[in-house]
XYZ file of C-alpha atoms in Angstrom:
629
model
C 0.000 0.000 0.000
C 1.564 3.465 -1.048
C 2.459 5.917 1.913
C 2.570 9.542 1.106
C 6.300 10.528 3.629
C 7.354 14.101 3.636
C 9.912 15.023 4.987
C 10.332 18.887 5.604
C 9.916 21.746 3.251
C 10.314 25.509 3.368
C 9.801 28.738 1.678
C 13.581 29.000 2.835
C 16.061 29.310 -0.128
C 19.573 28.018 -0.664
C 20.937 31.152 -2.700
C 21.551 32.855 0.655
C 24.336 31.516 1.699
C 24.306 30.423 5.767
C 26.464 28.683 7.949
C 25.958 25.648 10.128
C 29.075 25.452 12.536
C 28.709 22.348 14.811
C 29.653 24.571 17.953
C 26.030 26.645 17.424
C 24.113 23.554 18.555
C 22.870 23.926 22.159
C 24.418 21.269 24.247
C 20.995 20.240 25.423
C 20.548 19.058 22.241
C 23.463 16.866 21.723
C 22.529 14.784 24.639
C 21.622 11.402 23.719
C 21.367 12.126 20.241
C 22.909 10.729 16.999
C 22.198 13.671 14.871
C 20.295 17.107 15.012
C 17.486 18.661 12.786
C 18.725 22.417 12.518
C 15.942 23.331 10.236
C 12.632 21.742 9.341
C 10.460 24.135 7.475
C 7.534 22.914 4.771
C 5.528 24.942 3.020
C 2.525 23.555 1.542
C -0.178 25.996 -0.629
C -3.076 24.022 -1.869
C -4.146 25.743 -4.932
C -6.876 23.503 -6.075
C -8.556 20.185 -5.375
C -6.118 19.143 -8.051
C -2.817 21.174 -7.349
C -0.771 21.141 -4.362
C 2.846 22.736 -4.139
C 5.313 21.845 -1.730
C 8.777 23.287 -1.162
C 11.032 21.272 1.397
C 14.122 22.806 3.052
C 15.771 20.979 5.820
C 19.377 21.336 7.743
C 20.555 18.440 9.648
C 23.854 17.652 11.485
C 24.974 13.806 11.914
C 26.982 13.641 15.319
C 27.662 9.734 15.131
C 27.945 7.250 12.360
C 24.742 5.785 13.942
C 23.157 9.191 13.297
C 23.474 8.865 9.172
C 20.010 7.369 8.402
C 18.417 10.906 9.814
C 20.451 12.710 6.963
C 19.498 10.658 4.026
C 19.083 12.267 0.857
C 15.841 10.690 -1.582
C 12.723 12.226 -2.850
C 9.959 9.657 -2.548
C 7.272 10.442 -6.099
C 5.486 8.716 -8.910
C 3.688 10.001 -11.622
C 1.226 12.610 -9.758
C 4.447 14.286 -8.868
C 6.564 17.376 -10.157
C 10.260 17.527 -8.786
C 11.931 20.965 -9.151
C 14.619 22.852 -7.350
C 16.833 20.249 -6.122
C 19.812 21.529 -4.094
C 22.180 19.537 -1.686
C 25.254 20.851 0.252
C 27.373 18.975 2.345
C 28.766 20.929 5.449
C 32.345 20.150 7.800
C 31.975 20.554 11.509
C 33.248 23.994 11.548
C 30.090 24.544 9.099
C 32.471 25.106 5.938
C 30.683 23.703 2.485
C 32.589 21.262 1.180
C 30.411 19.506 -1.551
C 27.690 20.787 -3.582
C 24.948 18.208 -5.628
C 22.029 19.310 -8.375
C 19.374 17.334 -9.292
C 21.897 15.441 -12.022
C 23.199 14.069 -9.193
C 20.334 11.860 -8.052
C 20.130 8.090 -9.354
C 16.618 7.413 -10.056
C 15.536 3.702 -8.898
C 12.155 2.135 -8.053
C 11.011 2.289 -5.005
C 11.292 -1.037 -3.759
C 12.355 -2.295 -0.245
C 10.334 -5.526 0.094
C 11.155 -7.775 -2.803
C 10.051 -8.264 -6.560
C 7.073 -6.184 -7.124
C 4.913 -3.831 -9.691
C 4.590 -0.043 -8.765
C 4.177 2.787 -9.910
C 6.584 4.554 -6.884
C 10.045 5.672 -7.692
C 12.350 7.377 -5.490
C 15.038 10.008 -6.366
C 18.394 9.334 -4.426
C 22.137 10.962 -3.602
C 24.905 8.534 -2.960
C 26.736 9.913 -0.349
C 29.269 8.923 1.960
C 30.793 10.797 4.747
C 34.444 10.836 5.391
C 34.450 12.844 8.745
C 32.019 13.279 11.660
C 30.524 15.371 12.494
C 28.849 16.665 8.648
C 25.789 18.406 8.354
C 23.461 18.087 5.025
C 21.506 20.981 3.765
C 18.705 19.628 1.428
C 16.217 21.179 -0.360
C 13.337 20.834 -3.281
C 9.797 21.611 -4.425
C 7.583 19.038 -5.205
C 4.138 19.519 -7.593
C 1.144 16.699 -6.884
C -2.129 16.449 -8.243
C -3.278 14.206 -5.350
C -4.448 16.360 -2.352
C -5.838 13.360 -0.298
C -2.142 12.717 1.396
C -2.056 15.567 3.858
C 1.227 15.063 5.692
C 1.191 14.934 9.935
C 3.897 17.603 10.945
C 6.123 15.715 13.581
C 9.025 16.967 15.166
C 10.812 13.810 14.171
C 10.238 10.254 14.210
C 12.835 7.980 16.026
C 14.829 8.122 19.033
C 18.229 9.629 19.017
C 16.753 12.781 17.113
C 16.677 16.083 18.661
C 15.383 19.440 16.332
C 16.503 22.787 17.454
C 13.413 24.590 14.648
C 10.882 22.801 11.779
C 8.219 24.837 10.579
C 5.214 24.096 8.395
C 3.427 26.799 6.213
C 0.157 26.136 4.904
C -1.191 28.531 2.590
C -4.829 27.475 0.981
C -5.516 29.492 -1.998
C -8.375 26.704 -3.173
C -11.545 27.656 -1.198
C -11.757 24.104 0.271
C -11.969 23.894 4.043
C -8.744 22.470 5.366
C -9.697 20.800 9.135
C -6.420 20.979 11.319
C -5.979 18.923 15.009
C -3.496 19.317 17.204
C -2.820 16.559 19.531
C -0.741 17.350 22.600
C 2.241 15.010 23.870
C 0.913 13.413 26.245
C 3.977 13.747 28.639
C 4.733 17.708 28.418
C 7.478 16.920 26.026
C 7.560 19.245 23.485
C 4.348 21.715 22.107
C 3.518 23.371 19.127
C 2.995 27.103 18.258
C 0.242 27.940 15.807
C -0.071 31.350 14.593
C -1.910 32.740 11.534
C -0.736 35.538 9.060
C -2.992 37.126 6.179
C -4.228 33.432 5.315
C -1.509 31.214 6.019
C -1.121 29.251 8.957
C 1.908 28.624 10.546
C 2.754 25.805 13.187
C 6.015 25.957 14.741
C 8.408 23.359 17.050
C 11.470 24.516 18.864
C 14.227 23.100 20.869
C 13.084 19.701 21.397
C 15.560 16.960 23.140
C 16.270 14.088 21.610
C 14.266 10.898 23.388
C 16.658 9.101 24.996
C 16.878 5.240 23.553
C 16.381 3.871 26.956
C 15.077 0.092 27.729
C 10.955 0.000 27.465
C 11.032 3.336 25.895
C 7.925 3.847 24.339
C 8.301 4.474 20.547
C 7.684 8.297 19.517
C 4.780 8.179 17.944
C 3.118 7.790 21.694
C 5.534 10.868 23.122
C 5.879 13.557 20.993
C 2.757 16.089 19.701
C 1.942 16.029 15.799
C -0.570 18.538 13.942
C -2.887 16.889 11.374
C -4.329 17.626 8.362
C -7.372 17.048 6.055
C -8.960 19.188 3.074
C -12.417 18.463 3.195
C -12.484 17.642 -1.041
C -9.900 15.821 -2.360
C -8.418 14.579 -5.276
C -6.852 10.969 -6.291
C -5.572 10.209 -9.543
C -8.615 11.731 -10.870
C -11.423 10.421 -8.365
C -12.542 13.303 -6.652
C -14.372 12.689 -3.047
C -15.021 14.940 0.335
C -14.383 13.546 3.654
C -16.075 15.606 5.747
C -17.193 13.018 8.187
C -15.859 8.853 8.033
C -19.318 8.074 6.262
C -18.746 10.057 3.267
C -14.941 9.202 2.989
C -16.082 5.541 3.602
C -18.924 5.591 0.720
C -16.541 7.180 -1.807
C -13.194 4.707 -0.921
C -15.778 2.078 -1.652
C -17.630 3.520 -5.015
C -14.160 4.577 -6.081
C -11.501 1.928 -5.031
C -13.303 -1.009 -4.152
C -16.040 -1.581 -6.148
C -14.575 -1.300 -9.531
C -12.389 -4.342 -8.306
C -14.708 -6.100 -6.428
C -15.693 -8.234 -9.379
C -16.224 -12.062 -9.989
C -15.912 -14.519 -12.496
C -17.070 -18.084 -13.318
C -13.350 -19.453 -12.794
C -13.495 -18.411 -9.296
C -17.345 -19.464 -8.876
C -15.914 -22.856 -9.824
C -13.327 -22.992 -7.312
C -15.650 -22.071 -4.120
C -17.983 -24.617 -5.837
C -15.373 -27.336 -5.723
C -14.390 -26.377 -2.266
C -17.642 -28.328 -1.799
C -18.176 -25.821 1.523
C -19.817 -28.172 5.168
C -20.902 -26.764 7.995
C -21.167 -23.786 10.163
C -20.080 -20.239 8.835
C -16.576 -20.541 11.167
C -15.449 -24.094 9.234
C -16.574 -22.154 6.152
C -14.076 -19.352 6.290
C -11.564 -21.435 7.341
C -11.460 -23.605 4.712
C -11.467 -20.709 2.533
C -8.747 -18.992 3.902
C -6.764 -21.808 4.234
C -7.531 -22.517 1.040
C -6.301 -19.207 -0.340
C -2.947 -19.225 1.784
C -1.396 -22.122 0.007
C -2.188 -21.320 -3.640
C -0.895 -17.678 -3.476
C 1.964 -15.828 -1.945
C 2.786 -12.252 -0.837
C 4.446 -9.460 -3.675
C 3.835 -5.637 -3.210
C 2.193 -4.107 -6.006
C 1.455 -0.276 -5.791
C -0.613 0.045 -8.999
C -3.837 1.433 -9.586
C -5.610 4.836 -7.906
C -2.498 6.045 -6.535
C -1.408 2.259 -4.921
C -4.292 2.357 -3.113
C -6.472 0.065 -4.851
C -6.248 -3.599 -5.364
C -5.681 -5.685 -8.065
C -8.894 -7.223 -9.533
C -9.240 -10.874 -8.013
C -8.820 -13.059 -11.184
C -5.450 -11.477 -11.669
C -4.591 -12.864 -8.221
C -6.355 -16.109 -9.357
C -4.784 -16.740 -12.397
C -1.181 -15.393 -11.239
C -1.108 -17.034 -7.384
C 0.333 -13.581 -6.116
C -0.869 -10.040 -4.879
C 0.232 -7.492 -1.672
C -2.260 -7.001 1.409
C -4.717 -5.356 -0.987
C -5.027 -7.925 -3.614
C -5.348 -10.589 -1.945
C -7.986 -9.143 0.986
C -10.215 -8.440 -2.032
C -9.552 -11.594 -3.386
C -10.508 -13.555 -0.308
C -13.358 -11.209 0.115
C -14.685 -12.275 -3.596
C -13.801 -16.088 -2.217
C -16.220 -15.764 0.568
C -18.988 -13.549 -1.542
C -19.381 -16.627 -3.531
C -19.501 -18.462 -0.629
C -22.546 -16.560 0.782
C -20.359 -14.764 3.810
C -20.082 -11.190 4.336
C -16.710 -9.904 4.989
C -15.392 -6.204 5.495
C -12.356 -4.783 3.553
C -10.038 -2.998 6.484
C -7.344 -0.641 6.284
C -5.172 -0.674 9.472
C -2.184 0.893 10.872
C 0.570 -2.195 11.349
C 3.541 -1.215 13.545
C 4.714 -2.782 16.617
C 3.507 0.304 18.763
C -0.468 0.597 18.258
C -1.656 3.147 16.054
C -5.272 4.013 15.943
C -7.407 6.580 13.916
C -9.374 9.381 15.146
C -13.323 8.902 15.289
C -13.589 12.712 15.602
C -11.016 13.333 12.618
C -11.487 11.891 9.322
C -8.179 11.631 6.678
C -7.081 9.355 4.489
C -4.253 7.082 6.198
C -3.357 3.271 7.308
C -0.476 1.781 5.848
C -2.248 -1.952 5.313
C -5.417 -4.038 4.856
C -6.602 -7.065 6.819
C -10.259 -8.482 6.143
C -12.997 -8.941 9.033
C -15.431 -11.153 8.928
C -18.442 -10.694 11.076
C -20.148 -13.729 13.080
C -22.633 -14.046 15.826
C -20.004 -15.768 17.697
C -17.774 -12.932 17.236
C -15.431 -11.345 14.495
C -13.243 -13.249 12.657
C -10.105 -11.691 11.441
C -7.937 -12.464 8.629
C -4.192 -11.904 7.604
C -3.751 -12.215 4.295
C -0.341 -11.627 3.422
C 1.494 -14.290 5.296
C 1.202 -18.723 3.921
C 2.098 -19.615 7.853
C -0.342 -17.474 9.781
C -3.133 -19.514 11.861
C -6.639 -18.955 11.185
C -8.660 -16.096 12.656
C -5.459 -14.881 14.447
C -3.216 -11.493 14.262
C -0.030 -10.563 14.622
C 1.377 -8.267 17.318
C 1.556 -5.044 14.822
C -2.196 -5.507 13.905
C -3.695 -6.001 17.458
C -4.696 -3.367 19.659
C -6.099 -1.211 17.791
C -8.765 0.102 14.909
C -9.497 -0.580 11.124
C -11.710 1.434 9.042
C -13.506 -1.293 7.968
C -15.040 -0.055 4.607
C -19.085 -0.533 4.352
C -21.367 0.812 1.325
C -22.570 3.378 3.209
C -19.142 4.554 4.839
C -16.991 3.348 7.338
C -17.547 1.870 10.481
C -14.337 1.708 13.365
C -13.534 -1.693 14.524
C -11.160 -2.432 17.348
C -9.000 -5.608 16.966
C -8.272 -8.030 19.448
C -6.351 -7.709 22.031
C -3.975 -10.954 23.527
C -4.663 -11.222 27.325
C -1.320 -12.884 29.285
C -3.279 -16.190 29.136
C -3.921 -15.984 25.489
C -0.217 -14.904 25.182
C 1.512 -18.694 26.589
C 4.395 -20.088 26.645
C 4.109 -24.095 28.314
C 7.516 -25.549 28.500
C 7.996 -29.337 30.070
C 11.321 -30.536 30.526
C 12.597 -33.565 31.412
C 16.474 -33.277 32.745
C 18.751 -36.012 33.507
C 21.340 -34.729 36.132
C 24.978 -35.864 35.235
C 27.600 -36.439 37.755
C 30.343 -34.632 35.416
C 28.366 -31.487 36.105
C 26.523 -31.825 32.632
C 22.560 -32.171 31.843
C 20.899 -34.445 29.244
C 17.142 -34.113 28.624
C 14.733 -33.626 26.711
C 11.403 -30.954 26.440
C 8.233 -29.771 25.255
C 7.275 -26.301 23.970
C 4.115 -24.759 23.070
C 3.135 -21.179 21.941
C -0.016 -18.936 21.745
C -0.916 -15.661 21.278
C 1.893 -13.323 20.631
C 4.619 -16.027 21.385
C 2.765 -17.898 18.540
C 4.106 -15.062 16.319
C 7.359 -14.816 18.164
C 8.104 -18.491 16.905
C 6.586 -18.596 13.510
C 9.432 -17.613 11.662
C 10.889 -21.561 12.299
C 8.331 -22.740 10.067
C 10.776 -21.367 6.996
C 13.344 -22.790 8.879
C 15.398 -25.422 7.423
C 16.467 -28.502 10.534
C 20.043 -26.534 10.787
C 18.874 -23.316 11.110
C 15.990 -24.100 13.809
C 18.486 -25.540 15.765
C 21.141 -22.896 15.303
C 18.314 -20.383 16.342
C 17.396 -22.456 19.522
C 20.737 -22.427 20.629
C 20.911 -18.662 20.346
C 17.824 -18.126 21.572
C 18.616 -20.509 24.909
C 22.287 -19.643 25.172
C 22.022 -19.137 29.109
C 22.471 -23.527 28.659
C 26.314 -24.534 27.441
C 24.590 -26.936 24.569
C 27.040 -29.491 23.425
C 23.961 -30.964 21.540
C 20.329 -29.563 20.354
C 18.107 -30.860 18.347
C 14.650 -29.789 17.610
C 12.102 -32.048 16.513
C 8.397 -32.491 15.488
C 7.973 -28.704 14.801
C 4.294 -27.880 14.330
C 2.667 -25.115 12.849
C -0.969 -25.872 14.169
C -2.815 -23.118 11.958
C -6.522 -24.065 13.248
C -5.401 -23.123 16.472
C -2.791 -20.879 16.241
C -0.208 -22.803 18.332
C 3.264 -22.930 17.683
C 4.378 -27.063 19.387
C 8.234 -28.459 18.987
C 10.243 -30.930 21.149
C 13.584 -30.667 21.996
C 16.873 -33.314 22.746
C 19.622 -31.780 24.725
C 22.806 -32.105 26.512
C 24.300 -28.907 27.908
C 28.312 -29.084 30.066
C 28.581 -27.197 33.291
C 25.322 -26.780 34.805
C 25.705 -27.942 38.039
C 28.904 -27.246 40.694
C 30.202 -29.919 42.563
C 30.665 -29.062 46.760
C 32.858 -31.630 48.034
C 30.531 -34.502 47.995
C 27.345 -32.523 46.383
C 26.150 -31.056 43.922
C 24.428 -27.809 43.366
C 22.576 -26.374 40.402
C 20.321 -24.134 39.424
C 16.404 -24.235 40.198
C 15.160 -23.056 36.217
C 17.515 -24.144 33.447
C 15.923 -21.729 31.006
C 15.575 -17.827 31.876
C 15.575 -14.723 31.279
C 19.041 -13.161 31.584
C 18.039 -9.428 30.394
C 20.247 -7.124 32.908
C 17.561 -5.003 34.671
C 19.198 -1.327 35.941
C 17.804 0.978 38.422
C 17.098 4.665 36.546
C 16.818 7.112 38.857
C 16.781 9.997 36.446
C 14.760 8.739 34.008
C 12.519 11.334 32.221
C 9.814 9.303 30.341
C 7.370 6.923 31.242
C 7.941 2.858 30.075
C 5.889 0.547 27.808
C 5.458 -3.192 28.129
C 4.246 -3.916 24.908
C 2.742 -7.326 25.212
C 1.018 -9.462 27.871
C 2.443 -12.940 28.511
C 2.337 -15.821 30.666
C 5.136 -18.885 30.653
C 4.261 -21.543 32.739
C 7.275 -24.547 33.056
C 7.076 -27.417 34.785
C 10.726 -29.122 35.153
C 11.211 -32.553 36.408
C 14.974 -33.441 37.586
C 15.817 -37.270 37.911
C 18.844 -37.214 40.676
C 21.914 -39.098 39.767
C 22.023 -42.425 41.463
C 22.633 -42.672 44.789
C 22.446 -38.731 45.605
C 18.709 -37.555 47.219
C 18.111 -33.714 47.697
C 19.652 -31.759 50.736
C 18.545 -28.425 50.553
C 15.643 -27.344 48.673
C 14.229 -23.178 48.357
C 11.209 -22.060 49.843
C 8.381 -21.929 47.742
C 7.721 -18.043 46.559
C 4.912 -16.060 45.188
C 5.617 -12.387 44.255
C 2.339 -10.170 43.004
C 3.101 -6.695 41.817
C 0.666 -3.977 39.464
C 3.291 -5.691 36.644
C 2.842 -9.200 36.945
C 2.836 -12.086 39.068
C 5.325 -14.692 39.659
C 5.334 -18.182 41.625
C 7.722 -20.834 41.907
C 7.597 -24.218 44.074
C 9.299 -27.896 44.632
C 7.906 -30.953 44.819
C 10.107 -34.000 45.749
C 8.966 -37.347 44.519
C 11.593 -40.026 45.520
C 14.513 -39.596 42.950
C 12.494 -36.755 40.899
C 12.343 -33.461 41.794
C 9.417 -31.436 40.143
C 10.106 -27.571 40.093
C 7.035 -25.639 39.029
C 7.729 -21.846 37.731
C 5.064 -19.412 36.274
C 5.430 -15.784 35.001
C 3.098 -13.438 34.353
C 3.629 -9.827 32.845
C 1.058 -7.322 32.239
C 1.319 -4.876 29.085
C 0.769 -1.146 29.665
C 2.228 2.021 29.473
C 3.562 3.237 33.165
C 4.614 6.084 34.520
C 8.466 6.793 35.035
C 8.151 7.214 39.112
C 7.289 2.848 38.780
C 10.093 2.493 36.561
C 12.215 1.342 39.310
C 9.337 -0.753 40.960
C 9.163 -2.408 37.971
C 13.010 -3.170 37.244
C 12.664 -4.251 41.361
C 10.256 -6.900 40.466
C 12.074 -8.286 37.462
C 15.260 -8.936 39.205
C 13.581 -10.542 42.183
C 12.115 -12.897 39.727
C 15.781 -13.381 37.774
C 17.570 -14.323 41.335
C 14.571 -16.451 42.306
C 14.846 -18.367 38.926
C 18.874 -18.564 40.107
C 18.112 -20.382 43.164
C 20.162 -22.855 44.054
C 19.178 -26.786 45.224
C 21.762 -29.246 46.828
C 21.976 -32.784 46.793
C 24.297 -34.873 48.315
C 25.153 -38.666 47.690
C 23.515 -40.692 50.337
């Protein structure tokens, strides 16, 4: 699906000539940050439903290497677009020019960072590589576009590491449509906008903002900083004109003008939900469907037709087994229109920190489509992009959030599911052999659900080598001098993720003249929790889960168990935590649950929080002795 990204753009010329000397950069702003945005200013004049200009200038210094992706130079267009005006100069710390770059400059390449695909997109971009740090790029262009649906948030910036010492955005309307402007206000006093107005044009303005510190369980920007948006109330795309002065209009025209025209069967696809030879209730229906559809097509971006935005028309994706999110949601939606099933075409926002749209502020946005399928015992919701994906089940960057779930008569806001810690399992048996020569043979059960069913779907494309290569990583708190992984299942009816395990792992255990000790939980956690007290921003856990193990030790022969832990149970606002011991002759049973709750907290718990975690880390250390009898 195409996404309209601006960067910034400015009235602001490069004839005058101006200097950018490192030294001029408050030193607020070179705390914790890779690279500084000196200037930021976009002007945008709207001069019909048909004709928007924008002129981009921005300034920005690169402090680190790991600060070069800020000060990439590309231009981002495809054939609605006019590029004019290009001018790049590279600046030395001391804020001498010392390399100039017109338009002739740019390669011109299509715009393609997910595989083979068709599309109309094409991006303009400067090879350049620094030689000294720091450098500072100055960057500037005007752009022509005869959409005027893509009305571009103004952000101070968009990753950590970033700080901006001034971005402005113009916005001069000389078309006599209404433009509808929000502001939405960090939500943690971080930074705040100025808007002003001047004979017509308004003018929103960000100053002197820090850069957000990349600190563990930092939520993403997007959920600190303020943003302005944007939305002309009649629009233009690639000729299909539309309002969107409420969700109901917008929603009736995306459907009349992308939807419908591609929303079209044929007898070859009658034929094939005819042979499907569909039994049973509306739930076994889908399924069958679905699962039907994953293994005859596969996943290929295509950004063709109404500005990317629309999909391909379903007997392409028929005939040709392929299509991106678009194609082949409408082409499962034409599967189960045959079928007799309603099902709702649904444009989401898909990134690992949920993204919503505003009920009380229509625009066009979303950056993918899913398709919902309404039930009485519930909505079912499909991926449609991914041949491993389970049934009625979504990934982590499509939960928690809306869809604009497109209906004849408009749209209608959906919220998608949301993975409670008991949904979200991991259940992990083992069975451990303890070895006299300090080593551990065993073998083990996993299962996954939920969000650890995503977490572990990418060993489905695994080949045997690299599954165990990745289990070894993934479990390197065990010295493995063997791993194998076995009977991996990819249960997509249920959305569990099932594999066994063989193991032997050296130097596990201790030996204490004539004992042994060893740890209580072979497999943990060993993140390094740290006390903050200075920390400045609240923390996000992302995700609800809940592993449960259950560990059964056989004792070497002739030892029995000396000194076993205490039994422990530890309940905080973050999760709970239990652990116990059963012994059973030579077999000792440990029993350890976790349980963390998602949320977004507020900085004075930070250290509560990191508290908690490392009680549960030296709990899952604790130590049991046996001796030899």
């Amino acid at each position: 699906m195409k996404i309209f990204c601006i960067g910034a753009l400015s009235i602001a010329s490069l004839y005058h000539a101006q200097a950018f000397p490192v030294s001029a950069i408050p030193e607020n702003l070179k705390k914790n940050a890779d690279a500084v945005i000196r200037k930021d200013f976009t002007t945008i004049q709207i001069n019909r439903i048909d004709d928007v200009r924008y002129q981009f200038y921005t300034v920005t210094t690169v402090l680190t290497k790991d600060g070069d992706d800020n000060a990439l130079v590309f231009i981002p267009y495809d054939k609605s677009n006019s590029i004019s005006d290009v001018k790049v100069n590279i600046y030395d710390e001391s804020g001498k020019k010392i390399k100039s770059f017109s338009k002739s400059d740019f390669g011109d390449f299509a715009n393609n960072n997910q595989g083979t695909f068709y599309s109309d997109n094409r991006v303009m971009a400067l090879s350049y590589t620094p030689t000294q740090y720091p450098y500072t790029v100055e960057f500037a262009y005007q752009m022509g576009d005869r959409n005027t649906v893509f009305m571009p948030d103004f952000i101070p910036f968009r990753s950590n590491s970033v700080s901006l010492e001034e971005a402005q955005m113009k916005i001069i309307n000389k078309s006599g449509i209404e433009l509808k402007t929000k502001i939405y206000p960090s939500a943690y006093n971080f930074a705040s906008v100025i808007e002003s107005e001047n004979t017509g044009e308004k003018i929103y303005t960000y100053k002197n903002i820090p850069a957000i510190e990349d600190a563990f369980l930092s939520p993403q920007p997007v959920k600190i900083l303020p943003k302005v948006s944007f939305a002309l109330t009649k629009f233009n795309l690639e000729g299909k004109q539309g309002s969107i002065n409420s969700w109901g209009d917008f929603g009736s025209w995306y459907y009349n003008s992308i939807l419908q025209p591609v929303s079209l069967s044929t007898p070859a696809i009658k034929a094939e939900v005819a042979a499907l030879n569909l039994q049973g209730t509306t739930e076994e229906k889908v399924k069958k469907l679905y699962q039907y559809m994953q293994a005859k097509t596969r996943y290929i971006f295509v950004a063709l037709g109404i500005g990317g935005w629309q999909p391909m028309l379903p007997d392409e994706v028929q005939k040709k087994g392929y299509g991106d999110c678009k194609g082949l949601t409408n082409y499962m939606k034409t599967l189960l229109d045959e079928a007799g099933i309603p099902s709702y075409y649904s444009v989401i926002n898909s990134s690992s920190s949920p993204v919503s749209f505003d009920k009380d502020f229509p625009k066009m946005g979303g950056n993918h489509v899913i398709l919902m399928v309404p039930t009485e015992k519930g909505n079912i919701w499909l991926e449609n992009t991914s041949q491993q994906m389970a049934y009625n089940h979504l990934s982590y960057n499509t939960t928690d959030r809306n869809v604009l779930s497109i209906r004849k008569n408009g749209i209608e806001l959906i919220d998608t599911p949301v993975y409670s810690a008991e949904q979200s399992r991991e259940k992990q048996l083992l069975k451990i052999k303890l070895n006299e020569d300090n080593s551990i043979s065993g073998e083990g059960n996993f299962a996954y659900t939920g969000i650890q069913y995503d977490n572990n779907l990418v060993l489905s494309t695994m080949s045997p080598k690299e599954r165990n290569e990745a289990l070894k990583s993934l479990l390197s708190i065990l010295h493995f001098e063997k791993i194998e992984l076995k009977n991996f299942l990819n249960d997509k009816d249920n959305a569990v993720a099932k594999f066994d395990l063989d193991f032997k792992a050296n130097n596990y255990s201790k030996n204490a003249g004539s004992s042994i000790i060893f740890r209580a939980v072979p497999i943990y956690s060993d993140n390094v929790y740290k006390t903050d007290e200075k920390r400045a921003l609240p923390f996000e856990l992302r995700q609800s889960f809940e592993d449960e193990y259950e560990i059964s030790f056989a004792l070497p022969e002739n030892y029995k168990v000396e000194e076993l832990p205490e039994n422990v149970t530890l309940n905080s606002e973050f999760g709970t935590y239990k652990l116990s011991f059963v012994k059973n002759g030579e077999e000792l049973k440990v029993s350890r649950t976790i349980r963390i709750n998602k949320g977004l907290y507020p900085k004075e718990k930070y250290n509560d929080y990191i508290s908690f975690r490392k009680k549960t880390i030296n709990i899952d250390n604790s130590k049991i002795l046996i001796s030899k009898i």
